[in-house]
Coordinates of C-alpha atoms in Angstrom, one line a residue:
M1 CA -4.9 -3.8 27.4
W2 CA -1.3 -4.1 25.9
W3 CA -1.2 -0.3 25.3
D4 CA -1.5 2.5 27.8
E5 CA -4.7 4.3 28.7
R6 CA -3.8 7.5 26.8
V7 CA -3.5 5.7 23.4
S8 CA -6.5 3.6 24.2
A9 CA -8.6 6.7 25.0
R10 CA -7.4 8.3 21.8
F11 CA -8.4 5.2 19.8
R12 CA -11.9 5.2 21.4
R13 CA -12.4 8.9 20.5
N14 CA -11.4 8.2 16.9
L15 CA -12.8 4.7 16.6
Q16 CA -15.2 5.3 13.6
P17 CA -12.7 7.2 11.4
T18 CA -9.9 4.7 12.2
L19 CA -12.1 1.7 11.4
T20 CA -13.2 3.4 8.2
Y21 CA -9.7 4.0 7.0
W22 CA -8.8 0.4 7.8
S23 CA -11.7 -0.8 5.8
V24 CA -10.9 1.4 2.8
F25 CA -7.4 -0.1 2.7
F26 CA -9.1 -3.5 2.6
S27 CA -10.6 -2.3 -0.7
F28 CA -7.1 -1.4 -1.9
G29 CA -5.8 -4.9 -1.1
L30 CA -8.8 -6.6 -2.7
C31 CA -8.2 -4.7 -5.9
I32 CA -4.4 -5.1 -6.1
A33 CA -4.1 -8.9 -6.2
F34 CA -6.9 -10.2 -8.4
L35 CA -5.5 -9.3 -11.8
G36 CA -2.7 -11.9 -12.0
P37 CA -4.8 -15.1 -11.5
T38 CA -7.8 -13.9 -13.6
L39 CA -5.8 -12.4 -16.5
L40 CA -6.1 -15.5 -18.8
D41 CA -9.8 -15.6 -18.3
L42 CA -10.0 -11.9 -19.0
R43 CA -8.0 -12.5 -22.2
C44 CA -10.7 -15.0 -23.3
Q45 CA -13.4 -12.5 -22.4
T46 CA -11.8 -9.8 -24.5
Q47 CA -10.6 -12.2 -27.1
S48 CA -7.2 -10.6 -27.1
S49 CA -3.6 -11.9 -27.3
L50 CA -1.4 -12.4 -24.3
S51 CA 0.9 -9.5 -25.2
Q52 CA -2.2 -7.2 -25.5
I53 CA -3.8 -8.3 -22.3
T54 CA -0.7 -7.8 -20.2
W55 CA -0.8 -4.1 -20.9
V56 CA -3.7 -4.0 -18.5
F57 CA -1.0 -4.5 -15.7
F58 CA 0.8 -1.4 -16.9
S59 CA -2.5 0.6 -17.0
Q60 CA -3.3 -0.2 -13.4
Q61 CA 0.2 0.3 -12.0
F62 CA 0.8 3.6 -13.9
C63 CA -2.5 5.1 -12.8
L64 CA -2.0 3.8 -9.2
L65 CA 1.2 5.9 -9.2
L66 CA -0.6 8.8 -10.7
G67 CA -3.4 8.5 -8.1
S68 CA -0.8 8.5 -5.3
C69 CA 0.5 11.8 -6.6
L70 CA -2.9 13.4 -7.1
G71 CA -4.4 12.0 -3.8
G72 CA -3.0 14.9 -1.8
V73 CA -5.1 17.3 -3.8
F74 CA -8.2 16.0 -2.1
K75 CA -7.1 15.7 1.5
R76 CA -6.5 19.3 2.7
T77 CA -9.7 19.1 4.7
L78 CA -11.6 16.3 6.3
A79 CA -14.6 16.8 4.0
Q80 CA -12.5 16.6 0.8
S81 CA -10.7 13.5 2.2
L82 CA -13.8 11.6 3.0
L83 CA -15.5 12.5 -0.2
A84 CA -12.5 11.3 -2.2
L85 CA -12.4 8.1 -0.2
F86 CA -16.1 7.5 -0.7
A87 CA -15.7 8.1 -4.5
S88 CA -12.6 5.9 -4.7
S89 CA -14.1 2.9 -2.7
L90 CA -17.3 3.1 -4.6
A91 CA -15.4 3.2 -7.9
I92 CA -13.6 0.0 -6.9
S93 CA -17.0 -1.8 -6.4
L94 CA -18.2 -0.4 -9.7
V95 CA -15.0 -1.6 -11.4
F96 CA -15.5 -5.1 -10.1
A97 CA -19.1 -5.0 -11.4
I98 CA -18.2 -3.5 -14.8
I99 CA -15.2 -5.8 -15.6
P100 CA -17.4 -8.7 -16.7
L101 CA -19.0 -6.4 -19.2
C102 CA -15.7 -5.4 -20.8
H103 CA -15.4 -7.4 -24.1
N104 CA -12.7 -5.1 -25.5
V105 CA -9.1 -5.0 -24.2
V106 CA -8.9 -1.2 -24.5
L107 CA -12.0 -0.8 -22.5
L108 CA -10.7 -3.2 -19.9
A109 CA -7.5 -1.2 -19.7
V110 CA -9.4 2.0 -19.2
V111 CA -11.5 0.5 -16.4
M112 CA -8.4 -0.8 -14.7
A113 CA -6.8 2.7 -15.0
V114 CA -9.8 4.1 -13.1
A115 CA -9.2 1.4 -10.4
G116 CA -5.6 2.4 -10.3
L117 CA -6.5 6.1 -9.7
A118 CA -8.9 5.1 -7.0
M119 CA -6.3 2.9 -5.3
G120 CA -3.7 5.7 -5.4
C121 CA -6.0 8.1 -3.8
I122 CA -6.8 5.6 -1.1
D123 CA -3.1 4.9 -0.5
T124 CA -2.2 8.6 0.1
I125 CA -5.2 9.8 1.9
S126 CA -5.6 6.9 4.4
N127 CA -1.9 6.9 5.4
M128 CA -2.0 10.7 5.8
Q129 CA -5.2 10.9 7.8
L130 CA -4.1 8.3 10.3
V131 CA -0.8 10.2 10.7
R132 CA -2.8 13.4 11.3
I133 CA -5.0 11.8 13.9
Y134 CA -2.4 9.9 15.9
Q135 CA 0.9 11.6 15.0
K136 CA 3.5 10.3 17.5
D137 CA 1.2 7.3 18.3
S138 CA 0.6 6.6 14.6
A139 CA 3.0 3.6 14.2
I140 CA 0.7 1.0 15.7
F141 CA -2.3 2.2 13.7
L142 CA -0.3 2.3 10.4
Q143 CA 0.8 -1.3 11.0
A144 CA -2.9 -2.3 11.4
L145 CA -3.8 -0.3 8.2
H146 CA -1.3 -2.2 6.2
F147 CA -2.4 -5.5 7.6
F148 CA -5.8 -4.9 6.0
V149 CA -4.2 -4.4 2.5
G150 CA -2.5 -7.7 2.9
F151 CA -5.7 -9.4 4.1
G152 CA -7.5 -8.0 1.0
A153 CA -4.7 -9.2 -1.3
L154 CA -5.0 -12.7 0.1
L155 CA -8.7 -12.8 -0.1
S156 CA -9.3 -11.8 -3.8
P157 CA -7.3 -14.7 -5.4
L158 CA -9.2 -17.1 -3.1
I159 CA -12.5 -15.8 -4.3
A160 CA -11.4 -16.0 -7.9
D161 CA -9.9 -19.5 -7.8
P162 CA -13.1 -21.6 -8.0
F163 CA -14.2 -19.7 -11.1
L164 CA -10.9 -19.9 -13.1
S165 CA -10.8 -22.1 -16.2
D166 CA -8.9 -25.3 -16.0
T167 CA -8.8 -25.7 -19.7
N168 CA -8.5 -23.1 -22.5
C169 CA -11.5 -20.8 -22.1
I170 CA -11.8 -20.1 -25.8
L171 CA -12.8 -23.3 -27.6
A172 CA -11.2 -23.4 -31.1
N173 CA -10.0 -26.1 -33.4
G174 CA -6.4 -27.1 -32.9
S175 CA -6.1 -25.5 -29.5
S176 CA -2.8 -26.8 -28.0
A177 CA -2.4 -24.7 -24.8
A178 CA -5.1 -26.2 -22.7
S179 CA -2.9 -28.4 -20.6
N180 CA -0.4 -25.6 -20.0
L181 CA -3.1 -23.1 -18.8
P182 CA -2.3 -23.2 -15.0
H183 CA 1.4 -22.7 -15.8
L184 CA 0.7 -19.8 -18.1
R185 CA -1.6 -18.2 -15.5
K186 CA 1.2 -18.1 -13.0
S187 CA 3.6 -16.8 -15.6
L188 CA 1.5 -13.7 -16.3
L189 CA 3.3 -11.1 -14.3
P190 CA 3.4 -7.3 -14.4
Q191 CA 6.5 -7.3 -16.6
R192 CA 7.2 -6.3 -20.1
P193 CA 4.4 -7.4 -22.4
G194 CA 6.9 -8.4 -25.1
N195 CA 8.2 -11.2 -22.9
L196 CA 5.0 -13.2 -23.7
S197 CA 4.8 -12.5 -27.4
H198 CA 6.1 -16.0 -28.2
L199 CA 3.1 -17.6 -26.4
E200 CA 0.2 -18.4 -28.8
L201 CA -3.4 -19.0 -27.6
P202 CA -6.6 -18.8 -29.8
T203 CA -8.3 -15.5 -29.8
R204 CA -11.5 -16.5 -31.7
G205 CA -14.0 -19.1 -30.7
L206 CA -16.6 -19.9 -28.1
V207 CA -15.8 -18.2 -24.8
V208 CA -16.6 -20.4 -21.8
T209 CA -15.1 -18.5 -18.9
R210 CA -17.1 -18.2 -15.6
V211 CA -14.8 -15.5 -14.0
S212 CA -17.6 -12.9 -14.1
Y213 CA -19.1 -14.5 -10.9
A214 CA -15.8 -13.9 -9.0
F215 CA -15.9 -10.1 -9.9
W216 CA -19.5 -9.8 -8.9
I217 CA -18.8 -11.5 -5.5
M218 CA -15.9 -9.1 -4.9
A219 CA -18.1 -6.1 -5.8
L220 CA -20.6 -7.2 -3.2
I221 CA -17.9 -7.9 -0.6
N222 CA -16.4 -4.4 -1.2
L223 CA -19.8 -2.6 -1.1
P224 CA -19.9 -2.1 2.7
V225 CA -16.7 0.0 2.5
P226 CA -18.2 3.0 0.6
I227 CA -21.2 2.7 2.9
A228 CA -18.9 3.0 5.9
V229 CA -17.3 6.1 4.5
F230 CA -20.8 7.6 3.8
F231 CA -21.8 7.0 7.4
L232 CA -18.7 8.8 8.6
L233 CA -19.5 11.7 6.2
Y234 CA -23.0 11.7 7.6
K235 CA -21.8 11.6 11.2
E236 CA -19.5 14.6 10.7
R237 CA -22.4 16.4 8.9
M238 CA -20.5 16.6 5.6
V239 CA -23.0 15.2 3.1
P240 CA -23.7 18.2 0.9
C241 CA -27.3 17.2 0.0
L242 CA -28.3 16.2 3.6
N243 CA -26.5 18.8 5.8
G244 CA -26.6 22.5 5.1
S245 CA -24.4 23.2 8.2
S246 CA -20.8 24.2 7.6
H247 CA -19.6 24.3 11.2
P248 CA -15.9 23.5 11.6
L249 CA -15.2 20.1 13.0
L250 CA -14.5 20.3 16.7
P251 CA -11.3 18.6 18.0
A252 CA -11.8 15.1 19.2
D253 CA -10.7 16.1 22.7
E254 CA -13.5 18.7 23.0
L255 CA -16.0 16.3 21.6
A256 CA -15.1 13.8 24.3
L257 CA -15.2 16.5 26.9
E258 CA -11.8 15.4 28.1
T259 CA -9.9 18.6 27.5
R260 CA -8.5 20.5 30.5
P261 CA -9.6 24.1 30.9
G262 CA -6.1 25.4 30.3
D263 CA -6.1 23.7 26.9
K264 CA -9.4 24.9 25.5
D265 CA -8.1 28.3 24.3
E266 CA -5.2 26.5 22.5
L267 CA -7.6 24.1 20.9
S268 CA -10.1 26.7 19.8
T269 CA -7.2 28.7 18.3
A270 CA -6.1 25.6 16.4
A271 CA -9.7 25.0 15.2
Q272 CA -9.7 28.4 13.6
R273 CA -6.6 27.7 11.5
P274 CA -7.3 27.1 7.8
H275 CA -5.0 24.2 7.9
T276 CA -4.3 21.8 10.8
A277 CA -1.3 20.0 9.3
A278 CA 0.0 22.5 6.8
G279 CA 3.0 20.4 6.0
H280 CA 0.8 17.5 4.6
E281 CA 0.6 18.8 1.1
D282 CA 0.1 17.1 -2.2
L283 CA 3.1 16.3 -4.3
F284 CA 2.7 19.4 -6.5
S285 CA 2.3 21.8 -3.5
C286 CA 5.4 20.2 -1.9
C287 CA 7.5 21.3 -4.8
Q288 CA 6.5 25.0 -4.6
S289 CA 9.3 27.3 -3.7
K290 CA 7.5 28.8 -0.7
N291 CA 7.9 25.5 1.1
F292 CA 11.7 25.6 0.6
Q293 CA 12.2 29.0 2.3
G294 CA 14.4 28.6 5.4
A295 CA 14.5 24.8 5.0
S296 CA 17.8 23.2 6.0
F297 CA 19.7 20.7 3.8
T298 CA 18.7 17.9 6.2
Y299 CA 15.0 18.7 5.7
F300 CA 15.4 17.7 2.0
A301 CA 17.8 14.8 2.8
V302 CA 15.3 13.2 5.2
H303 CA 12.5 13.3 2.6
I304 CA 14.8 11.9 -0.2
T305 CA 16.5 9.1 1.8
G306 CA 13.2 8.0 3.3
A307 CA 11.6 7.8 -0.1
L308 CA 14.6 5.9 -1.5
V309 CA 14.4 3.3 1.3
L310 CA 10.8 2.6 0.3
F311 CA 11.6 2.8 -3.4
M312 CA 13.9 -0.2 -2.8
T313 CA 11.9 -2.2 -0.3
D314 CA 8.5 -1.8 -2.0
G315 CA 10.3 -2.5 -5.3
I316 CA 11.6 -5.8 -3.8
V317 CA 8.0 -6.7 -2.7
G318 CA 6.8 -6.2 -6.3
E319 CA 9.7 -7.9 -8.1
Y320 CA 9.8 -10.9 -5.7
S321 CA 6.1 -11.6 -5.7
G322 CA 6.1 -11.2 -9.5
F323 CA 9.1 -13.3 -10.4
V324 CA 9.6 -15.9 -7.7
Y325 CA 7.4 -18.4 -9.6
S326 CA 9.3 -18.0 -12.8
Y327 CA 12.6 -18.3 -10.9
A328 CA 11.4 -21.5 -9.2
V329 CA 10.2 -23.4 -12.3
D330 CA 13.4 -22.5 -14.3
E331 CA 16.7 -24.4 -14.0
P332 CA 18.5 -25.3 -11.8
L333 CA 15.6 -25.6 -9.3
A334 CA 13.0 -26.8 -11.8
V335 CA 10.2 -26.9 -9.2
V336 CA 7.0 -28.5 -10.3
H337 CA 4.6 -25.8 -11.6
K338 CA 1.9 -26.7 -9.0
V339 CA 4.3 -26.6 -6.1
A340 CA 6.0 -23.3 -7.4
G341 CA 2.5 -21.8 -7.5
Y342 CA 2.4 -21.8 -3.7
L343 CA 5.4 -19.4 -3.5
P344 CA 3.7 -16.1 -4.2
S345 CA 0.9 -17.1 -1.8
L346 CA 3.4 -18.0 0.8
F347 CA 5.1 -14.6 0.4
W348 CA 1.9 -12.6 0.7
G349 CA 0.7 -14.8 3.5
F350 CA 3.8 -14.0 5.6
I351 CA 3.6 -10.4 4.7
T352 CA 0.1 -10.4 6.1
L353 CA 1.2 -12.4 9.2
G354 CA 4.1 -10.1 9.7
R355 CA 1.8 -7.0 9.6
L356 CA -0.5 -8.6 12.2
I357 CA 2.5 -9.4 14.5
S358 CA 3.8 -5.9 14.0
I359 CA 0.7 -4.3 15.5
P360 CA 1.6 -5.1 19.1
V361 CA 5.3 -5.0 18.5
S362 CA 5.2 -1.5 17.1
Y363 CA 3.9 -0.2 20.4
R364 CA 6.9 -1.5 22.3
M365 CA 9.6 -0.9 19.7
K366 CA 10.6 2.4 18.1
P367 CA 9.9 2.7 14.3
A368 CA 13.6 3.3 13.6
T369 CA 14.5 0.0 15.3
M370 CA 11.9 -1.9 13.3
V371 CA 13.1 -0.5 10.0
F372 CA 16.7 -1.4 10.9
I373 CA 15.6 -5.0 11.7
N374 CA 13.7 -5.1 8.5
V375 CA 16.4 -4.0 6.1
V376 CA 19.1 -6.1 7.8
G377 CA 16.7 -9.1 7.7
V378 CA 16.1 -8.6 4.0
L379 CA 19.9 -8.4 3.3
I380 CA 20.6 -11.6 5.3
T381 CA 17.7 -13.5 3.7
F382 CA 18.9 -12.6 0.1
L383 CA 22.5 -13.6 1.1
L384 CA 21.3 -17.0 2.3
L385 CA 19.1 -17.4 -0.8
L386 CA 22.2 -16.8 -3.0
I387 CA 24.3 -19.3 -0.9
F388 CA 21.6 -22.0 -0.9
S389 CA 20.4 -21.2 -4.4
S390 CA 20.1 -24.9 -5.3
S391 CA 17.9 -25.8 -2.3
V392 CA 14.1 -25.9 -3.0
V393 CA 13.4 -26.2 0.8
F394 CA 15.4 -23.0 1.6
L395 CA 13.6 -21.2 -1.3
F396 CA 10.4 -21.7 0.6
V397 CA 12.0 -20.8 4.0
G398 CA 13.6 -17.7 2.5
T399 CA 10.3 -16.6 0.8
A400 CA 8.5 -16.8 4.2
S401 CA 11.4 -14.9 5.9
L402 CA 11.5 -12.2 3.3
G403 CA 7.7 -11.7 3.6
L404 CA 8.1 -11.3 7.4
F405 CA 10.9 -8.7 7.2
L406 CA 9.3 -6.7 4.4
S407 CA 5.9 -6.7 6.0
S408 CA 6.2 -3.7 8.4
T409 CA 8.8 -1.7 6.5
F410 CA 6.4 0.8 4.9
P411 CA 4.4 1.8 8.0
S412 CA 7.5 1.8 10.2
M413 CA 9.4 4.1 7.8
L414 CA 6.4 6.4 7.4
A415 CA 6.1 6.7 11.2
Y416 CA 9.9 7.2 11.6
T417 CA 10.2 9.9 9.0
E418 CA 7.2 11.8 10.1
D419 CA 8.5 11.7 13.6
I420 CA 11.9 13.2 12.5
L421 CA 10.1 16.0 10.7
Q422 CA 7.7 16.7 13.7
Y423 CA 4.8 16.1 11.3
K424 CA 5.5 19.3 9.4
G425 CA 7.1 18.1 6.1
C426 CA 5.7 16.4 3.0
A427 CA 6.9 13.0 4.2
T428 CA 3.7 11.0 3.7
T429 CA 3.2 12.2 0.2
V430 CA 6.8 11.8 -0.9
L431 CA 7.2 8.3 0.7
V432 CA 3.9 7.0 -0.8
T433 CA 5.0 8.3 -4.2
G434 CA 8.5 6.9 -3.9
A435 CA 7.2 3.5 -2.9
G436 CA 4.8 3.4 -5.9
I437 CA 7.5 4.4 -8.3
G438 CA 9.8 1.7 -6.9
E439 CA 7.2 -1.0 -7.2
M440 CA 6.5 -0.2 -10.8
V441 CA 10.1 0.6 -12.0
L442 CA 11.9 -2.3 -10.3
Q443 CA 9.4 -4.8 -11.7
L444 CA 10.1 -3.6 -15.2
L445 CA 13.8 -3.5 -14.6
V446 CA 14.1 -7.0 -13.1
G447 CA 11.8 -8.4 -15.9
S448 CA 14.2 -7.0 -18.5
I449 CA 17.3 -8.3 -16.7
I450 CA 15.8 -11.8 -16.2
H451 CA 14.9 -11.9 -19.9
D452 CA 18.5 -11.0 -20.9
R453 CA 20.6 -12.6 -18.2
G454 CA 18.6 -15.6 -16.9
S455 CA 16.7 -16.5 -13.8
Y456 CA 19.7 -16.4 -11.3
S457 CA 19.9 -12.6 -11.8
F458 CA 16.6 -12.4 -9.9
L459 CA 18.3 -13.1 -6.6
V460 CA 21.3 -10.9 -7.5
C461 CA 19.0 -8.0 -8.2
G462 CA 17.2 -8.5 -4.9
M463 CA 20.6 -8.5 -3.0
I464 CA 21.6 -5.3 -4.7
F465 CA 18.3 -3.6 -3.9
G466 CA 18.6 -4.8 -0.3
C467 CA 22.1 -3.3 0.0
L468 CA 20.9 0.0 -1.4
A469 CA 18.0 0.0 1.0
F470 CA 20.4 -0.5 3.9
T471 CA 22.7 2.3 2.6
F472 CA 19.8 4.8 2.3
Y473 CA 18.6 3.8 5.7
A474 CA 22.0 4.5 7.2
L475 CA 22.0 7.9 5.5
L476 CA 18.6 8.6 6.9
V477 CA 19.8 7.9 10.4
F478 CA 22.8 10.2 9.8
F479 CA 20.6 13.0 8.6
H480 CA 18.2 12.4 11.5
R481 CA 21.1 13.1 13.9
M482 CA 21.8 16.3 12.0
Y483 CA 18.2 17.5 11.8
P484 CA 17.3 20.3 14.3
Q485 CA 15.4 18.9 17.3
P486 CA 12.4 20.6 18.9
S487 CA 12.9 22.8 22.0
P488 CA 13.2 20.9 25.3
E489 CA 10.0 22.6 26.6
L490 CA 8.0 20.8 23.9
D491 CA 9.4 17.4 24.8
E492 CA 8.5 17.7 28.5
A493 CA 4.9 16.6 28.0
S494 CA 3.2 14.9 30.8
P495 CA 2.0 11.3 30.4
G496 CA -1.6 12.4 30.2
R497 CA -1.2 14.6 27.1
A498 CA 0.1 14.1 23.6
A499 CA 3.8 15.0 23.1
E500 CA 3.2 16.9 19.9
P501 CA 2.4 20.6 20.3
E502 CA 0.2 20.9 17.2
D503 CA -1.9 17.9 17.6
T504 CA -5.6 18.6 18.2
G505 CA -6.7 15.0 17.9
Q506 CA -8.6 15.6 14.7
Y507 CA -8.4 17.6 11.5
Q508 CA -10.4 20.4 9.9
R509 CA -13.0 20.6 7.2

């Protein structure tokens, strides 16, 4: 195998929970990408205007951010984490099944808000639990986790495509927008709803959309995910109505009978702690003053600069995937609408490919090095896009390049920051929240700038965000050098044992 026996043995011991967290992130990806292509058909289903239906974007994005903040509340023990993941993944299947029944835009926005909350919980809990299980070995497993969200994001538009309307899905006299429907569908982005107020489509008439079938198919595809979480709950004897036992979860090393006699006392002591990873708090607990006592300036600086890097890079992912189509069809490029429609798919396709490639690469390369390559690659790509801004060919090349460089930034930054803090800070919670805020805020900001300044500002904004990401990364490296390192005795771990002193291989109820 291309990784060593210690990591391989650890993966085998934690195979079921790891696969379960990966599958839950597939639900996240399935739910995050379907709204754009299907929004016009949903407008017909709810018989609403374009400006009204685009508020559904904001409902989902805002509640995703809120769910990311609240997700930490449910993950202090393994039982709470798995129950929250079961409820969230089941909620996503129910959302897919209920969407075809929503014939009012307000009801649809409420349903998408529930989906956003579920996605936010999944985002925080899955990242955090993988970090808890693998700690210093978590980079490779985080890369795989984020591959599954990209895979889900690619799959849901493909499922929806055969059921999308080719002509106006509300039949009314004098309808004039039927021939422009594919263009309008690709123009519906998570930006300011007011930007679409000038577009008029009929809101009354015979609804002929078939998009309901796509949502029911996605509900069925997602159904095995909550079943997988339920099986993990059952295996760990945490189903309240089926298991009356409340024994604490044994460490994975003890379950595998692979612990050495000298380690058993340490592991049993760790199993009695009320908290295995006390630093992995929710956002509100992180802000309590008791967590600041004795903390150095660099402790806060590492959290802040790490979050700012992801604020910029995840913001770039959101704004680029949202506005590259509008940029391409506008002057001076004036790309044909059908050709420009491949750009977002190309971008997400190379993000997914990059995450797949990063799985073996992350085992051989340090997370800090990967983040450096990513942010420098983003800067160079945007610079070349600005230089060759009149070239349609380079727009496609640059889109693929940008997807590759952005693909592994989040998991690599998460692994790097947690490693700096020796898995004792609030890094996962703060970084997930920072990334979510960046994705929402920068989309709104770039949408406003493009509306006021023209399409060329799309690339200028990307270049500025890339420069800021590199600056914050340089500051993070600087604060890393200043951050107090663990004692040498803790670093002299033998190859057969984990380097981290507090790692028990699992987490507690």
